[in-house]
PDB file of C-alpha atoms in Angstrom:
ATOM      1  CA  MET A 173     134.143 156.968 153.099  1.00 42.00           C
ATOM      2  CA  ALA A 174     137.336 155.774 151.689  1.00 44.00           C
ATOM      3  CA  ASN A 175     137.571 152.707 149.620  1.00 46.00           C
ATOM      4  CA  LYS A 176     139.498 150.882 152.358  1.00 49.00           C
ATOM      5  CA  ASN A 177     136.437 151.284 154.731  1.00 78.00           C
ATOM      6  CA  LEU A 178     134.053 149.407 152.534  1.00 82.00           C
ATOM      7  CA  ILE A 179     133.481 145.656 153.066  1.00 83.00           C
ATOM      8  CA  ARG A 180     132.928 143.704 149.908  1.00 79.00           C
ATOM      9  CA  GLN A 181     131.849 140.144 149.006  1.00 72.00           C
ATOM     10  CA  GLY A 182     133.365 139.817 145.559  1.00 66.00           C
ATOM     11  CA  GLU A 183     132.605 143.082 143.727  1.00 65.00           C
ATOM     12  CA  ILE A 184     129.467 143.775 145.879  1.00 72.00           C
ATOM     13  CA  PRO A 185     129.772 146.255 148.700  1.00 80.00           C
ATOM     14  CA  ILE A 186     127.988 144.707 151.668  1.00 83.00           C
ATOM     15  CA  GLY A 187     128.889 146.986 154.536  1.00 83.00           C
ATOM     16  CA  TYR A 188     131.471 149.315 156.003  1.00 83.00           C
ATOM     17  CA  TYR A 189     133.602 150.110 159.119  1.00 84.00           C
ATOM     18  CA  ASP A 190     132.697 152.880 161.443  1.00 80.00           C
ATOM     19  CA  GLY A 191     135.284 152.987 164.076  1.00 76.00           C
ATOM     20  CA  GLU A 192     135.280 149.704 166.071  1.00 77.00           C
ATOM     21  CA  THR A 193     131.765 148.817 164.648  1.00 83.00           C
ATOM     22  CA  VAL A 194     131.123 147.086 161.342  1.00 86.00           C
ATOM     23  CA  PHE A 195     127.739 147.510 159.605  1.00 84.00           C
ATOM     24  CA  LEU A 196     126.838 144.650 157.327  1.00 86.00           C
ATOM     25  CA  ASP A 197     123.770 144.004 155.264  1.00 84.00           C
ATOM     26  CA  SER A 198     121.569 141.394 156.994  1.00 82.00           C
ATOM     27  CA  GLU A 199     121.097 139.672 153.696  1.00 81.00           C
ATOM     28  CA  PHE A 200     124.610 138.335 154.253  1.00 80.00           C
ATOM     29  CA  LEU A 201     124.027 137.178 157.796  1.00 80.00           C
ATOM     30  CA  GLY A 202     126.156 134.094 158.512  1.00 75.00           C
ATOM     31  CA  CYS A 203     128.592 134.788 155.753  1.00 77.00           C
ATOM     32  CA  GLY A 204     132.263 134.149 156.230  1.00 79.00           C
ATOM     33  CA  ILE A 205     133.225 137.820 156.339  1.00 81.00           C
ATOM     34  CA  GLY A 206     130.902 138.452 159.220  1.00 80.00           C
ATOM     35  CA  LYS A 207     132.243 135.548 161.200  1.00 81.00           C
ATOM     36  CA  LYS A 208     135.781 136.538 160.516  1.00 82.00           C
ATOM     37  CA  LEU A 209     135.108 140.065 161.743  1.00 83.00           C
ATOM     38  CA  VAL A 210     133.459 138.857 164.983  1.00 81.00           C
ATOM     39  CA  ARG A 211     136.482 136.552 165.617  1.00 83.00           C
ATOM     40  CA  ARG A 212     138.623 139.660 165.223  1.00 82.00           C
ATOM     41  CA  GLY A 213     136.668 141.137 168.191  1.00 82.00           C
ATOM     42  CA  LEU A 214     134.775 143.849 166.170  1.00 83.00           C
ATOM     43  CA  SER A 215     131.229 144.625 166.937  1.00 85.00           C
ATOM     44  CA  VAL A 216     129.058 143.653 163.884  1.00 86.00           C
ATOM     45  CA  ARG A 217     125.689 145.263 163.312  1.00 85.00           C
ATOM     46  CA  TRP A 218     123.442 143.648 160.842  1.00 86.00           C
ATOM     47  CA  VAL A 219     121.382 146.220 159.043  1.00 83.00           C
ATOM     48  CA  PRO A 220     118.663 145.301 156.444  1.00 81.00           C
ATOM     49  CA  GLY A 221     119.292 146.916 153.014  1.00 77.00           C
ATOM     50  CA  ILE A 222     122.541 148.718 153.753  1.00 78.00           C
ATOM     51  CA  ALA A 223     124.134 147.197 150.566  1.00 78.00           C
ATOM     52  CA  LYS A 224     121.645 149.067 148.545  1.00 73.00           C
ATOM     53  CA  GLY A 225     122.855 152.381 150.118  1.00 71.00           C
ATOM     54  CA  LEU A 226     126.457 151.829 149.092  1.00 71.00           C
ATOM     55  CA  ASP A 227     127.412 152.989 145.530  1.00 52.00           C
ATOM     56  CA  ARG A 228     130.168 150.994 143.777  1.00 46.00           C
ATOM     57  CA  ASP A 229     131.332 153.986 141.749  1.00 44.00           C
ATOM     58  CA  ASN A 230     131.297 156.419 144.704  1.00 45.00           C
ATOM     59  CA  PRO A 231     131.943 154.507 147.863  1.00 44.00           C
ATOM     60  CA  GLN A 232     130.377 156.723 150.348  1.00 45.00           C
ATOM     61  CA  GLU A 233     127.832 156.043 153.022  1.00 49.00           C
ATOM     62  CA  LYS A 234     124.539 156.903 151.347  1.00 59.00           C
ATOM     63  CA  ILE A 235     122.290 156.451 154.418  1.00 74.00           C
ATOM     64  CA  ARG A 236     122.530 159.063 157.001  1.00 83.00           C
ATOM     65  CA  LYS A 237     122.464 158.299 160.769  1.00 91.00           C
ATOM     66  CA  VAL A 238     119.346 158.917 162.738  1.00 95.00           C
ATOM     67  CA  ARG A 239     118.598 160.608 166.144  1.00 95.00           C
ATOM     68  CA  VAL A 240     115.077 160.722 167.574  1.00 96.00           C
ATOM     69  CA  TYR A 241     114.110 163.367 170.073  1.00 96.00           C
ATOM     70  CA  GLN A 242     111.140 163.217 172.287  1.00 96.00           C
ATOM     71  CA  LEU A 243     109.774 165.662 174.870  1.00 96.00           C
ATOM     72  CA  LYS A 244     111.056 165.069 178.399  1.00 96.00           C
ATOM     73  CA  PRO A 245     108.390 163.768 180.793  1.00 94.00           C
ATOM     74  CA  GLU A 246     108.465 166.996 182.954  1.00 95.00           C
ATOM     75  CA  ILE A 247     107.581 169.280 180.023  1.00 94.00           C
ATOM     76  CA  ASP A 248     104.295 171.109 180.070  1.00 91.00           C
ATOM     77  CA  PRO A 249     101.642 168.638 178.709  1.00 92.00           C
ATOM     78  CA  ALA A 250     100.202 171.511 176.672  1.00 92.00           C
ATOM     79  CA  LYS A 251     103.447 171.369 174.401  1.00 92.00           C
ATOM     80  CA  LYS A 252     102.934 167.615 173.780  1.00 92.00           C
ATOM     81  CA  PHE A 253     101.201 166.254 170.705  1.00 92.00           C
ATOM     82  CA  ILE A 254     100.391 169.572 169.055  1.00 94.00           C
ATOM     83  CA  GLN A 255     100.855 170.753 165.551  1.00 92.00           C
ATOM     84  CA  TYR A 256     103.931 172.639 164.630  1.00 92.00           C
ATOM     85  CA  ALA A 257     102.046 175.716 163.675  1.00 91.00           C
ATOM     86  CA  GLN A 258     100.345 175.757 167.054  1.00 93.00           C
ATOM     87  CA  LEU A 259     103.658 175.175 168.800  1.00 92.00           C
ATOM     88  CA  TYR A 260     105.169 178.042 166.959  1.00 89.00           C
ATOM     89  CA  GLN A 261     102.160 180.375 167.606  1.00 93.00           C
ATOM     90  CA  ARG A 262     101.839 179.527 171.317  1.00 93.00           C
ATOM     91  CA  TYR A 263     105.482 179.064 172.295  1.00 91.00           C
ATOM     92  CA  GLY A 264     107.624 180.662 169.569  1.00 89.00           C
ATOM     93  CA  GLY A 265     108.783 177.320 168.163  1.00 88.00           C
ATOM     94  CA  ILE A 266     110.776 174.395 169.398  1.00 91.00           C
ATOM     95  CA  ASN A 267     112.793 174.698 172.552  1.00 92.00           C
ATOM     96  CA  PRO A 268     115.612 172.166 172.178  1.00 92.00           C
ATOM     97  CA  ASP A 269     115.969 172.060 175.949  1.00 93.00           C
ATOM     98  CA  ASP A 270     112.557 170.385 176.168  1.00 95.00           C
ATOM     99  CA  TYR A 271     113.771 167.315 174.253  1.00 95.00           C
ATOM    100  CA  ALA A 272     115.854 164.230 175.074  1.00 96.00           C
ATOM    101  CA  VAL A 273     117.544 161.816 172.657  1.00 96.00           C
ATOM    102  CA  VAL A 274     115.833 158.424 172.714  1.00 97.00           C
ATOM    103  CA  PHE A 275     117.678 156.907 169.706  1.00 97.00           C
ATOM    104  CA  ASP A 276     120.921 157.490 167.947  1.00 95.00           C
ATOM    105  CA  GLY A 277     122.014 155.024 165.418  1.00 92.00           C
ATOM    106  CA  GLN A 278     122.131 153.715 161.856  1.00 88.00           C
ATOM    107  CA  LEU A 279     119.140 152.155 160.152  1.00 87.00           C
ATOM    108  CA  ASP A 280     118.420 150.866 156.642  1.00 80.00           C
ATOM    109  CA  THR A 281     116.831 154.121 155.558  1.00 83.00           C
ATOM    110  CA  ASP A 282     116.923 157.856 156.218  1.00 83.00           C
ATOM    111  CA  ASP A 283     113.535 158.644 154.653  1.00 84.00           C
ATOM    112  CA  PRO A 284     111.399 160.188 157.404  1.00 90.00           C
ATOM    113  CA  ASN A 285     108.210 158.338 156.352  1.00 87.00           C
ATOM    114  CA  ARG A 286     109.931 155.036 156.397  1.00 87.00           C
ATOM    115  CA  LEU A 287     111.532 155.832 159.686  1.00 93.00           C
ATOM    116  CA  TYR A 288     108.090 156.575 161.027  1.00 93.00           C
ATOM    117  CA  GLU A 289     107.047 153.018 160.022  1.00 92.00           C
ATOM    118  CA  GLN A 290     110.088 151.513 161.710  1.00 92.00           C
ATOM    119  CA  PHE A 291     109.671 153.461 164.996  1.00 95.00           C
ATOM    120  CA  ASN A 292     105.917 152.404 165.057  1.00 93.00           C
ATOM    121  CA  ALA A 293     106.422 148.730 164.114  1.00 91.00           C
ATOM    122  CA  SER A 294     105.740 145.884 166.486  1.00 91.00           C
ATOM    123  CA  GLN A 295     109.470 145.323 166.714  1.00 90.00           C
ATOM    124  CA  LEU A 296     111.253 148.626 167.408  1.00 92.00           C
ATOM    125  CA  PRO A 297     114.764 149.241 166.353  1.00 92.00           C
ATOM    126  CA  LYS A 298     117.481 148.038 168.743  1.00 90.00           C
ATOM    127  CA  GLY A 299     118.607 150.763 171.025  1.00 92.00           C
ATOM    128  CA  TYR A 300     115.374 152.728 170.843  1.00 95.00           C
ATOM    129  CA  ALA A 301     114.334 153.966 174.245  1.00 94.00           C
ATOM    130  CA  GLY A 302     111.264 156.018 173.539  1.00 94.00           C
ATOM    131  CA  HIS A 303     107.604 155.639 172.894  1.00 95.00           C
ATOM    132  CA  ARG A 304     106.403 155.059 169.383  1.00 95.00           C
ATOM    133  CA  LEU A 305     106.807 158.054 167.165  1.00 96.00           C
ATOM    134  CA  SER A 306     104.019 160.575 167.479  1.00 95.00           C
ATOM    135  CA  VAL A 307     103.203 164.285 166.954  1.00 96.00           C
ATOM    136  CA  SER A 308     105.797 166.604 168.503  1.00 96.00           C
ATOM    137  CA  ASP A 309     108.713 164.146 168.110  1.00 96.00           C
ATOM    138  CA  ILE A 310     111.753 165.210 166.099  1.00 95.00           C
ATOM    139  CA  VAL A 311     113.841 163.147 163.767  1.00 95.00           C
ATOM    140  CA  GLU A 312     117.406 164.226 162.948  1.00 93.00           C
ATOM    141  CA  LEU A 313     119.153 162.853 159.862  1.00 91.00           C
ATOM    142  CA  TYR A 314     122.899 163.473 160.030  1.00 89.00           C
ATOM    143  CA  ASP A 315     126.252 162.646 158.447  1.00 84.00           C
ATOM    144  CA  LYS A 316     129.710 164.298 158.240  1.00 81.00           C
ATOM    145  CA  ASN A 317     128.087 167.014 155.961  1.00 80.00           C
ATOM    146  CA  GLY A 318     125.531 168.180 158.578  1.00 85.00           C
ATOM    147  CA  SER A 319     122.060 167.607 159.881  1.00 88.00           C
ATOM    148  CA  GLN A 320     118.411 167.894 158.884  1.00 89.00           C
ATOM    149  CA  PHE A 321     115.639 168.078 161.514  1.00 92.00           C
ATOM    150  CA  TRP A 322     112.060 167.080 161.017  1.00 92.00           C
ATOM    151  CA  TYR A 323     109.166 167.808 163.346  1.00 94.00           C
ATOM    152  CA  LEU A 324     106.379 165.043 163.334  1.00 95.00           C
ATOM    153  CA  ASP A 325     103.191 167.026 162.686  1.00 94.00           C
ATOM    154  CA  THR A 326      99.616 165.762 162.366  1.00 89.00           C
ATOM    155  CA  GLU A 327      99.960 165.500 158.586  1.00 85.00           C
ATOM    156  CA  GLY A 328     103.571 164.282 158.368  1.00 89.00           C
ATOM    157  CA  PHE A 329     106.929 165.776 158.818  1.00 91.00           C
ATOM    158  CA  VAL A 330     107.815 169.484 158.858  1.00 90.00           C
ATOM    159  CA  LYS A 331     111.447 170.580 158.243  1.00 88.00           C
ATOM    160  CA  VAL A 332     112.723 172.567 161.311  1.00 87.00           C
ATOM    161  CA  GLU A 333     116.442 172.549 160.910  1.00 64.00           C
ATOM    162  CA  ALA A 334     117.156 176.209 161.676  1.00 57.00           C
ATOM    163  CA  GLU A 335     115.578 176.130 165.141  1.00 59.00           C
ATOM    164  CA  MET A 336     117.430 173.036 166.171  1.00 62.00           C
ATOM    165  CA  ARG A 337     120.760 174.225 164.780  1.00 50.00           C
ATOM    166  CA  LYS A 338     120.663 177.356 166.953  1.00 47.00           C
ATOM    167  CA  ALA A 339     120.741 175.279 170.138  1.00 48.00           C
ATOM    168  CA  GLU A 340     123.230 172.716 168.620  1.00 47.00           C
ATOM    169  CA  ILE A 341     121.531 169.620 170.027  1.00 47.00           C
TER     170      ILE A 341
END
């Protein structure tokens, strides 16, 4: 992200522009900068902790965007909620056509374990259209440099990037 795309309060980077949307750290909710941007007609999204993800010396977006994929309702129920090893053994792995995107957005973290907590909290992230994260769901972390895919297994996340890339979800 170029320097001009960062939004600062004094010397502190508190957010950034992404097209017509502005992402600001919710710690600065109600600040003059946020009000000014809203008056200019920009869409402002308040994200907790985003200022921590911006580096003063290297002004780049540090937190990747997130997509969550869940199995479509019409998929064979035997494929749902099974361990990755069993899915691979029985069906040859993940079939990207079996999945639908239920979330695509920016959150305050790109750590799969913290994302698991957010997608299972009592208050789900805005724009999330799926059920709480469970076994067989896939989380994609992406930015301009590429994507990483994680399958939610019974013991945590398993990296599955190669299978998902083949299908270019």
